[in-house]
mmCIF file of C-alpha atoms in Angstrom:
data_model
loop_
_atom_site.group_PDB
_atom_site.id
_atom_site.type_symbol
_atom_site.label_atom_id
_atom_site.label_comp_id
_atom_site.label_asym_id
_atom_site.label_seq_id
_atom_site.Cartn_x
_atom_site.Cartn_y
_atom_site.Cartn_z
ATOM 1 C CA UNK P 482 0.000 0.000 0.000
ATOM 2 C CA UNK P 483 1.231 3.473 -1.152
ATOM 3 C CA UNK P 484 1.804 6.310 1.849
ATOM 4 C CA UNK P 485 3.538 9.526 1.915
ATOM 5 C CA UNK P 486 6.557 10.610 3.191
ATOM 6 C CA UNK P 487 6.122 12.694 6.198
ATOM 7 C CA UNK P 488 9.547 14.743 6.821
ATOM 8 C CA UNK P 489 8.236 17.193 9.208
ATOM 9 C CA UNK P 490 6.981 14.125 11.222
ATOM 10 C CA UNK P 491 9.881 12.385 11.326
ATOM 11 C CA UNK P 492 11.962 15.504 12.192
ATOM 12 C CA UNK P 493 9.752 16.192 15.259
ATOM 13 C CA UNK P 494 10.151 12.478 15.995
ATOM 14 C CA UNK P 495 14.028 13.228 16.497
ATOM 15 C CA UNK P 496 13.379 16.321 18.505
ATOM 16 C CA UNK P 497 11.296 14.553 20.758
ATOM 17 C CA UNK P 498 13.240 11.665 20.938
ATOM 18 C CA UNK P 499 16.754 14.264 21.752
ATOM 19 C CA UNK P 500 14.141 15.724 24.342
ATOM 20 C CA UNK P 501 13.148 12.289 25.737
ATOM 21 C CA UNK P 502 16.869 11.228 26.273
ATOM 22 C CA UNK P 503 17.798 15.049 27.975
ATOM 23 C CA UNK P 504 14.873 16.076 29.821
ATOM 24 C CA UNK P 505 16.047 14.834 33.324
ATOM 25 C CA UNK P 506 19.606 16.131 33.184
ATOM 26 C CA UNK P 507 20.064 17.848 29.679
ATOM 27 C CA UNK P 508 21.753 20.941 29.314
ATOM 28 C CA UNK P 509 18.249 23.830 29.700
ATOM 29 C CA UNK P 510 20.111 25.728 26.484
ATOM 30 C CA UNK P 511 20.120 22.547 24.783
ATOM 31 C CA UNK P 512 16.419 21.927 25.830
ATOM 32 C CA UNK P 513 14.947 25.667 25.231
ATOM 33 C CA UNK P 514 16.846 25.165 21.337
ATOM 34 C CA UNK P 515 15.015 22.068 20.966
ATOM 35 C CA UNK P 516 11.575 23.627 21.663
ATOM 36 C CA UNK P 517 11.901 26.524 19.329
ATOM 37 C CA UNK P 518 12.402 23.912 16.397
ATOM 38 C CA UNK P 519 9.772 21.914 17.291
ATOM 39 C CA UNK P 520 7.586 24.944 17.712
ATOM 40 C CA UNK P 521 9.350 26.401 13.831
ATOM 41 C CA UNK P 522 8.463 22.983 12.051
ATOM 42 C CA UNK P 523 5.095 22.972 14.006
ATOM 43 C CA UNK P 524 3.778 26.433 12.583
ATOM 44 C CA UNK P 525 5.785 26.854 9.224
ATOM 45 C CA UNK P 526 3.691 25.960 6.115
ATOM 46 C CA UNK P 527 6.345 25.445 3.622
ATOM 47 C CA UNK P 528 7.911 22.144 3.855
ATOM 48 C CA UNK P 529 11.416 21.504 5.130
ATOM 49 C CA UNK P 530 12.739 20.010 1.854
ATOM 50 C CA UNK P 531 11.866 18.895 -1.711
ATOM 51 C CA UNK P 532 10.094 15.464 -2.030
ATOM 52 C CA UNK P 533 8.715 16.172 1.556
ATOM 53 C CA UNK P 534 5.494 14.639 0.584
ATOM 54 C CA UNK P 535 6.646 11.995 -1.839
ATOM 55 C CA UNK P 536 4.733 8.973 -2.735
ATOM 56 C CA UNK P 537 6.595 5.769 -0.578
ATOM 57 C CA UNK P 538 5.847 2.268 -1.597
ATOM 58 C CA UNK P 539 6.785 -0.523 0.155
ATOM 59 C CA UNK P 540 8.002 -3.592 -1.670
ATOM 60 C CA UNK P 541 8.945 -7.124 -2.069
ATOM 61 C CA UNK P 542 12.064 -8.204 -1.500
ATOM 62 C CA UNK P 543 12.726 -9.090 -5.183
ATOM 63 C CA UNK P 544 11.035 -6.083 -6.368
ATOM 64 C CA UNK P 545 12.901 -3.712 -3.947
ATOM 65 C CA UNK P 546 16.027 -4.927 -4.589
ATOM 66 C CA UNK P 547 15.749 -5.003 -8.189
ATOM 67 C CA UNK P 548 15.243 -1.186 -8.142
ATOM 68 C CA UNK P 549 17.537 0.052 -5.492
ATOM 69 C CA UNK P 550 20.659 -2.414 -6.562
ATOM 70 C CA UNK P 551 22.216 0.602 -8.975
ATOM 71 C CA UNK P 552 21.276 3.353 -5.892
ATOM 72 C CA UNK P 553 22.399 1.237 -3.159
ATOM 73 C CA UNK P 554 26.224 2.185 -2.726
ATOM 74 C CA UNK P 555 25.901 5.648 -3.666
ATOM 75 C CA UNK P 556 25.707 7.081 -0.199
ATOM 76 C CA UNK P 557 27.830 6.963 2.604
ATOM 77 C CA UNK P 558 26.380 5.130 5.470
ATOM 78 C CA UNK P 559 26.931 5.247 9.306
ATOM 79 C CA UNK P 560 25.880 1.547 9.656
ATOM 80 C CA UNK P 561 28.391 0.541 6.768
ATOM 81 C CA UNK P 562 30.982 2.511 9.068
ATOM 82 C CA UNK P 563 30.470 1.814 12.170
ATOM 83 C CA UNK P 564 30.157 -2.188 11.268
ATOM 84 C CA UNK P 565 32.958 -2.618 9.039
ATOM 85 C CA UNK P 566 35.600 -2.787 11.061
ATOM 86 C CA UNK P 567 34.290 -5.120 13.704
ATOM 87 C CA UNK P 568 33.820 -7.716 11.175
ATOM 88 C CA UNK P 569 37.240 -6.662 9.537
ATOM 89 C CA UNK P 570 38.353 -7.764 12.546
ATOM 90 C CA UNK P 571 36.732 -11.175 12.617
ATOM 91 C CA UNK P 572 37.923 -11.772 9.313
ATOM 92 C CA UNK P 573 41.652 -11.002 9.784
ATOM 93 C CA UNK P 574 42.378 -13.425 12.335
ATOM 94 C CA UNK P 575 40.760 -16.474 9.972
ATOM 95 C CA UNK P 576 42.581 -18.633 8.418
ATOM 96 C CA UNK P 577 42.515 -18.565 4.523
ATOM 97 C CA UNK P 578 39.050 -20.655 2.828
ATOM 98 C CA UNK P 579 36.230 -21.423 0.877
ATOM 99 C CA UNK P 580 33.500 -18.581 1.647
ATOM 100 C CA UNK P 581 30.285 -17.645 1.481
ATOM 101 C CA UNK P 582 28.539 -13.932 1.378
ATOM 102 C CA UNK P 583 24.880 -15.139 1.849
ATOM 103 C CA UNK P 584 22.633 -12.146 0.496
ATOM 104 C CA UNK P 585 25.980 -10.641 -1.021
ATOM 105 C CA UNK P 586 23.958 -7.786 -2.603
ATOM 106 C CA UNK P 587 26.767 -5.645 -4.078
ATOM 107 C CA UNK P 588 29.229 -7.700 -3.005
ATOM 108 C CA UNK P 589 30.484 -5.360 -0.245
ATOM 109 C CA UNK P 590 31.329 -8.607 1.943
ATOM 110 C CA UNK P 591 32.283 -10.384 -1.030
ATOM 111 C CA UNK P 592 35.181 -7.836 -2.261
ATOM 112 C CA UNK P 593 36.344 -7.879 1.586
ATOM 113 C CA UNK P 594 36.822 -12.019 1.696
ATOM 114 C CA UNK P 595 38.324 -11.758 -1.820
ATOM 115 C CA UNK P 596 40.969 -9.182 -0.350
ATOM 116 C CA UNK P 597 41.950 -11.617 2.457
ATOM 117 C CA UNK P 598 42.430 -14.685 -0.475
ATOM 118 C CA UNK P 599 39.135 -16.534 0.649
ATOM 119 C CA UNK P 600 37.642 -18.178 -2.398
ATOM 120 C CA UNK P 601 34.643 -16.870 -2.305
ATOM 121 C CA UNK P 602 30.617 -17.282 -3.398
ATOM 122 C CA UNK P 603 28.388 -15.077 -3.573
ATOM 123 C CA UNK P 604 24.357 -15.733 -3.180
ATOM 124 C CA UNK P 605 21.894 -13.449 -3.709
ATOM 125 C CA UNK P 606 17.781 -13.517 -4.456
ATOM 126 C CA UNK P 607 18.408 -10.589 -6.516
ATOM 127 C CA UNK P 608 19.841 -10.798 -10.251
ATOM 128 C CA UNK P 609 20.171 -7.345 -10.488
ATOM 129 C CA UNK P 610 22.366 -6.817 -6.959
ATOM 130 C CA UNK P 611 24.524 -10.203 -8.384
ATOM 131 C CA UNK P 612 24.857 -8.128 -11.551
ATOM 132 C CA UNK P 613 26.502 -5.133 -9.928
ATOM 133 C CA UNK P 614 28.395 -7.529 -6.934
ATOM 134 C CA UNK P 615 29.760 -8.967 -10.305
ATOM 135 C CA UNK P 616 31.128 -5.708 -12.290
ATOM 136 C CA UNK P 617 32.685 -5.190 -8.388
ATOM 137 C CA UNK P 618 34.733 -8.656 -8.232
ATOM 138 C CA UNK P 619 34.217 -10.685 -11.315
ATOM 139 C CA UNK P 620 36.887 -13.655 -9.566
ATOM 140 C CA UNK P 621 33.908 -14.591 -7.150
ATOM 141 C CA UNK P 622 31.486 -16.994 -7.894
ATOM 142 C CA UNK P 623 28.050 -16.148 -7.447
ATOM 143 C CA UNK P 624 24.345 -18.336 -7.280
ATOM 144 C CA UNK P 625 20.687 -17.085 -7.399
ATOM 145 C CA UNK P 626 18.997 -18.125 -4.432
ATOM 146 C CA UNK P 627 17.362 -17.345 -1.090
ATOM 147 C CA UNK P 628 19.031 -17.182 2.051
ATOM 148 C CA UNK P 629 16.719 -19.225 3.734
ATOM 149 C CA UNK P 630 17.224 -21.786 1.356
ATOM 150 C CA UNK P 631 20.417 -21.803 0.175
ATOM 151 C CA UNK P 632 22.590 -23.190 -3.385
ATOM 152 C CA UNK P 633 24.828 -25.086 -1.359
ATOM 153 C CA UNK P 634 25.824 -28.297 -0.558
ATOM 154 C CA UNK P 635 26.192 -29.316 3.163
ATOM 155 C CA UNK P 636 29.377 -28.632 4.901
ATOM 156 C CA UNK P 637 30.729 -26.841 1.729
ATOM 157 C CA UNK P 638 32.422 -23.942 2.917
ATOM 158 C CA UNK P 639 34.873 -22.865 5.861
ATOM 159 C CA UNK P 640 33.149 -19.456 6.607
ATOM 160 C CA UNK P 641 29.470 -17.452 6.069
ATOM 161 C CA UNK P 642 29.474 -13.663 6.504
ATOM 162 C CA UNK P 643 25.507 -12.495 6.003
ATOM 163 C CA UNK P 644 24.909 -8.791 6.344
ATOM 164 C CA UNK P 645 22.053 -6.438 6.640
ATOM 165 C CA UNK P 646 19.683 -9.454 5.171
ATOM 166 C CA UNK P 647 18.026 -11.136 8.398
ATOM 167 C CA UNK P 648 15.887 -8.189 8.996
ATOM 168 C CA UNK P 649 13.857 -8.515 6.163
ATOM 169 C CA UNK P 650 12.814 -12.573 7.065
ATOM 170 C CA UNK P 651 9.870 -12.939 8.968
ATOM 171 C CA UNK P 652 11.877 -15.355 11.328
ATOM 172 C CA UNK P 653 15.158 -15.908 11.656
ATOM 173 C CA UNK P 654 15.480 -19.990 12.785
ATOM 174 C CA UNK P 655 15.405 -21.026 9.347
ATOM 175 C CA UNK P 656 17.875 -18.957 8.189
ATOM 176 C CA UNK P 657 20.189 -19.246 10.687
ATOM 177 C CA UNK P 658 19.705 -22.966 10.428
ATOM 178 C CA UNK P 659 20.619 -23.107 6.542
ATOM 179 C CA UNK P 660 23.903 -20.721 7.240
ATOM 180 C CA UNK P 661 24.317 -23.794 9.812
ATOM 181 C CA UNK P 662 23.793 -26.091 7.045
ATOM 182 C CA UNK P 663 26.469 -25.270 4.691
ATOM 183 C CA UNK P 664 29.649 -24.462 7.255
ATOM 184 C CA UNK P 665 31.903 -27.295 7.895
ATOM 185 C CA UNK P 666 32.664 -28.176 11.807
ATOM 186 C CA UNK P 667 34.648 -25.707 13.156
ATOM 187 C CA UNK P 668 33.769 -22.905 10.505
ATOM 188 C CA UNK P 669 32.962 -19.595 11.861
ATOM 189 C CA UNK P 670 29.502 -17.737 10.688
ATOM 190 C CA UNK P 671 29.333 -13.724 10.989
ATOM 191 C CA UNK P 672 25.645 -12.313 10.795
ATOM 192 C CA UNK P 673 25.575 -8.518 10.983
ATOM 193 C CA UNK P 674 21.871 -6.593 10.836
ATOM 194 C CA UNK P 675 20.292 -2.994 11.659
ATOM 195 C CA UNK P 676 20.376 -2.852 15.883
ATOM 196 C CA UNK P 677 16.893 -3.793 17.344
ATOM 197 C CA UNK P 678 17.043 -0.328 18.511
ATOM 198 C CA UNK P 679 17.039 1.645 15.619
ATOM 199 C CA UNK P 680 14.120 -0.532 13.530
ATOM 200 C CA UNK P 681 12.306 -0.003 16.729
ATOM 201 C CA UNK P 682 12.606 3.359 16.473
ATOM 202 C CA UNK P 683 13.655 4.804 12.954
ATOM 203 C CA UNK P 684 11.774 1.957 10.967
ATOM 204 C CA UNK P 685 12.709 1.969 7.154
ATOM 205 C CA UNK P 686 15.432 2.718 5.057
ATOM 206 C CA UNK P 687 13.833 4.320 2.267
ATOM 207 C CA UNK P 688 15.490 4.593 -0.975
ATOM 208 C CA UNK P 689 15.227 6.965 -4.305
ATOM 209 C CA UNK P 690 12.508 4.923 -7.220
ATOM 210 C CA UNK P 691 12.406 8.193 -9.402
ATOM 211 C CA UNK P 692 11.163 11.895 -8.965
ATOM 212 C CA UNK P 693 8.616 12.501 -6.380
ATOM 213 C CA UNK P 694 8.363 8.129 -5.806
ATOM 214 C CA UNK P 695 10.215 6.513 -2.529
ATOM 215 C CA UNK P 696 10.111 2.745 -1.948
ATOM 216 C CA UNK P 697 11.207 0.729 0.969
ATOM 217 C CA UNK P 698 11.428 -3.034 1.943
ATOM 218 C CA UNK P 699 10.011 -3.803 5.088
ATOM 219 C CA UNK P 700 12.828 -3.997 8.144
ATOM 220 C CA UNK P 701 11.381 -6.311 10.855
ATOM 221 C CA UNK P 702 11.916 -5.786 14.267
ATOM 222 C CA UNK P 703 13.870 -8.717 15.819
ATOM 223 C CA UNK P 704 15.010 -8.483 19.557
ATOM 224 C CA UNK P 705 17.836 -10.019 20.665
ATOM 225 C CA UNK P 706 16.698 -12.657 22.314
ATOM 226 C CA UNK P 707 14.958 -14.165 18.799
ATOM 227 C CA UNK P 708 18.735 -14.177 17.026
ATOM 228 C CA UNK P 709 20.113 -15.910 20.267
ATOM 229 C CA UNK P 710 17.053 -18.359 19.982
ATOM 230 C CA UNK P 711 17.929 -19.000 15.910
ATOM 231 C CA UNK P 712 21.709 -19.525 16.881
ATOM 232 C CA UNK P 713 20.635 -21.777 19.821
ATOM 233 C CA UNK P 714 18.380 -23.871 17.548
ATOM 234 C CA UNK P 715 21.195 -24.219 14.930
ATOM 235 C CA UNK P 716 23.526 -25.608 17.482
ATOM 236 C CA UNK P 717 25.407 -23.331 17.038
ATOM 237 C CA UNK P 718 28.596 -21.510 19.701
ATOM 238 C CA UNK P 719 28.220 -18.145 20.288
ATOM 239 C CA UNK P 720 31.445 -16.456 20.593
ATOM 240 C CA UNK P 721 31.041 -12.837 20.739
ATOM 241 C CA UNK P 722 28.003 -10.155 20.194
ATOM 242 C CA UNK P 723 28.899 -7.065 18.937
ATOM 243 C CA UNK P 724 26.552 -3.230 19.261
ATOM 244 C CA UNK P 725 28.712 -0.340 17.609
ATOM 245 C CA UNK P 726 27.285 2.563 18.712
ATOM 246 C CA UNK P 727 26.238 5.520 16.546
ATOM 247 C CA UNK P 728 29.311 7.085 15.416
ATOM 248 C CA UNK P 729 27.718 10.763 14.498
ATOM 249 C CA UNK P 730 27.489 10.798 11.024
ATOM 250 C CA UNK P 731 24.288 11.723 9.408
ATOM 251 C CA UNK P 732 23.202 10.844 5.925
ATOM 252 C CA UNK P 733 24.459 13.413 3.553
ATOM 253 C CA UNK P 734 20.800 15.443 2.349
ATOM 254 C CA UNK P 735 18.717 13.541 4.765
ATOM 255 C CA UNK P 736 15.726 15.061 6.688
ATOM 256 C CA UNK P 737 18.357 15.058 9.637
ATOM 257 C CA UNK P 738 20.295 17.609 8.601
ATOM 258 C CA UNK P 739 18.044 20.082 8.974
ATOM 259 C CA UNK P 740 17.974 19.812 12.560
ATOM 260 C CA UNK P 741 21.729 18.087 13.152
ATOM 261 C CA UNK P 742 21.611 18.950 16.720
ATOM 262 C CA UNK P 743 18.874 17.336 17.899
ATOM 263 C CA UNK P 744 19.415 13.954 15.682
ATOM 264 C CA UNK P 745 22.932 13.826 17.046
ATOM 265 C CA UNK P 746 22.259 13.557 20.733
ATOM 266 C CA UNK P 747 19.035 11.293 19.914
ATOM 267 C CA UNK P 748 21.281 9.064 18.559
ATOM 268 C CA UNK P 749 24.039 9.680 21.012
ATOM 269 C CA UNK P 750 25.441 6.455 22.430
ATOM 270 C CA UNK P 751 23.093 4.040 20.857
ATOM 271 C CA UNK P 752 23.798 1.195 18.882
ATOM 272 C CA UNK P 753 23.353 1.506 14.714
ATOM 273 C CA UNK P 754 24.405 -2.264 14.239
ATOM 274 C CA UNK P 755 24.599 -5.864 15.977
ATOM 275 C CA UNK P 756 27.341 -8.356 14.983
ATOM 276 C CA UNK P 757 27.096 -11.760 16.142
ATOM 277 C CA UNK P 758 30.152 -14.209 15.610
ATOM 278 C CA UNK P 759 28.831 -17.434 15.772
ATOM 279 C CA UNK P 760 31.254 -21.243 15.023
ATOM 280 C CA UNK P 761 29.714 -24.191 14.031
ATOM 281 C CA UNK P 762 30.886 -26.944 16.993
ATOM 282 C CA UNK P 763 33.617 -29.265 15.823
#
């Protein structure tokens, strides 16, 4: 079902959520600031930006995907940075393998196993995100097919990284199970997603279909204790979990900017990502 995009909502969302976290021991400049913008984009009739009131559509997986894989790695993004080097991490101290990027997308995982000599394939439900994880690093090899059930033979490969893919299934034991599935004993399995906190509170990532048209695929809120429940049923060891905080960098030309301020300390100290290292018992 189509909506509309509601900027001026969402920007008095972030006030209210910088007054929320600062009302009990905030600084009373900080607070009086925050007031006078929510009483500006309260009474002003003109609209804070251009496409303030565009048409948002939310999609299917394939059909999102399809659209947004030629957008999707033209902005910078906070969650990209903040997570990175946590898994970076992960990576570096694994021994050389056969890998697999489970909903590789772009390849963004699959260019960083390449770089550390992992052989490396790529799955993805979308032809279109294969197509540009391809024209990224052409050595990998890369399958059509769906995370929860994946192109693989059991025990096939040493390692699984899956990022920023579990939020969109509607559960996550199934999923979990098939990343399970296809790791040899003793192979490690990284799983990176939005943090809890902000689908709970920020939603949807909404992304560019044309002028005046916004689509989104649905994010869906999945609290902690549902992932450790997937990696429990899997039989799988958890090793580590992993909450890098917001690092204050707001999306170039987003609705944020316009009140910077407030979206910085509403964010302040929260968590953008979660990263759970997981190994497959021996």
């Amino acid at each position: 079902m189509d909506s509309r995009l509601h900027v001026r909502e969402l920007i008095l969302g972030i006030e209210g959520l910088a007054l929320l976290r600062n009302a009990v021991d905030g600084d009373e400049a900080f607070l009086k600031a925050r007031v006078e913008e929510i009483r500006r984009f309260v009474t002003q009739d003109e609209q804070p930006m251009p496409d303030a009131e565009a048409a948002v559509s939310e999609l299917d997986l394939a059909t999102g995907y399809a659209e947004w894989a030629e957008r999707y790695d033209t902005l910078p993004s906070s969650f990209i940075q903040v997570e990175e080097p946590i898994v970076h991490g992960i990576l570096d101290a694994l021994p050389v393998g056969v890998a697999l990027d489970a909903a590789c997308g772009t390849g963004r995982q699959t260019a960083a196993l390449l770089a550390r000599g992992h052989r490396v394939i790529g799955v993805d439900q979308s032809p279109q995100m294969i197509d540009q994880a391809r024209r990224h690093s052409p050595e990998a090899e890369y399958r059509l097919g769906l995370l929860e059930a994946l192109p693989l033979e059991d025990d096939s490969v040493d390692l699984a990284v899956c990022s920023m893919a579990m939020t969109h299934q509607e559960e996550l034991t199934t999923a979990f199970g098939e990343l399970a599935r296809v790791v040899r004993p003793g192979g490690r399995i990284v799983v990176t997603d939005l943090h809890p906190f902000v689908i709970a509170l920020q939603g949807q990532c909404v992304f560019v279909r044309g002028p005046g048209s916004l689509g989104f695929v649905r994010n869906r809120l999945h609290l902690p204790g549902a992932y450790l429940a997937a990696v429990a049923a899997a039989g799988l060891t958890l090793r580590a979990c992993h909450e890098p905080v917001f690092n204050g960098s707001l999306a170039p030309g987003g609705y944020e900017e316009f009140v910077a301020d407030a979206a910085r300390a509403a964010w302040a100290g929260l968590p953008l990502m979660v990263v759970w290292d997981a190994e497959v018992p021996s």
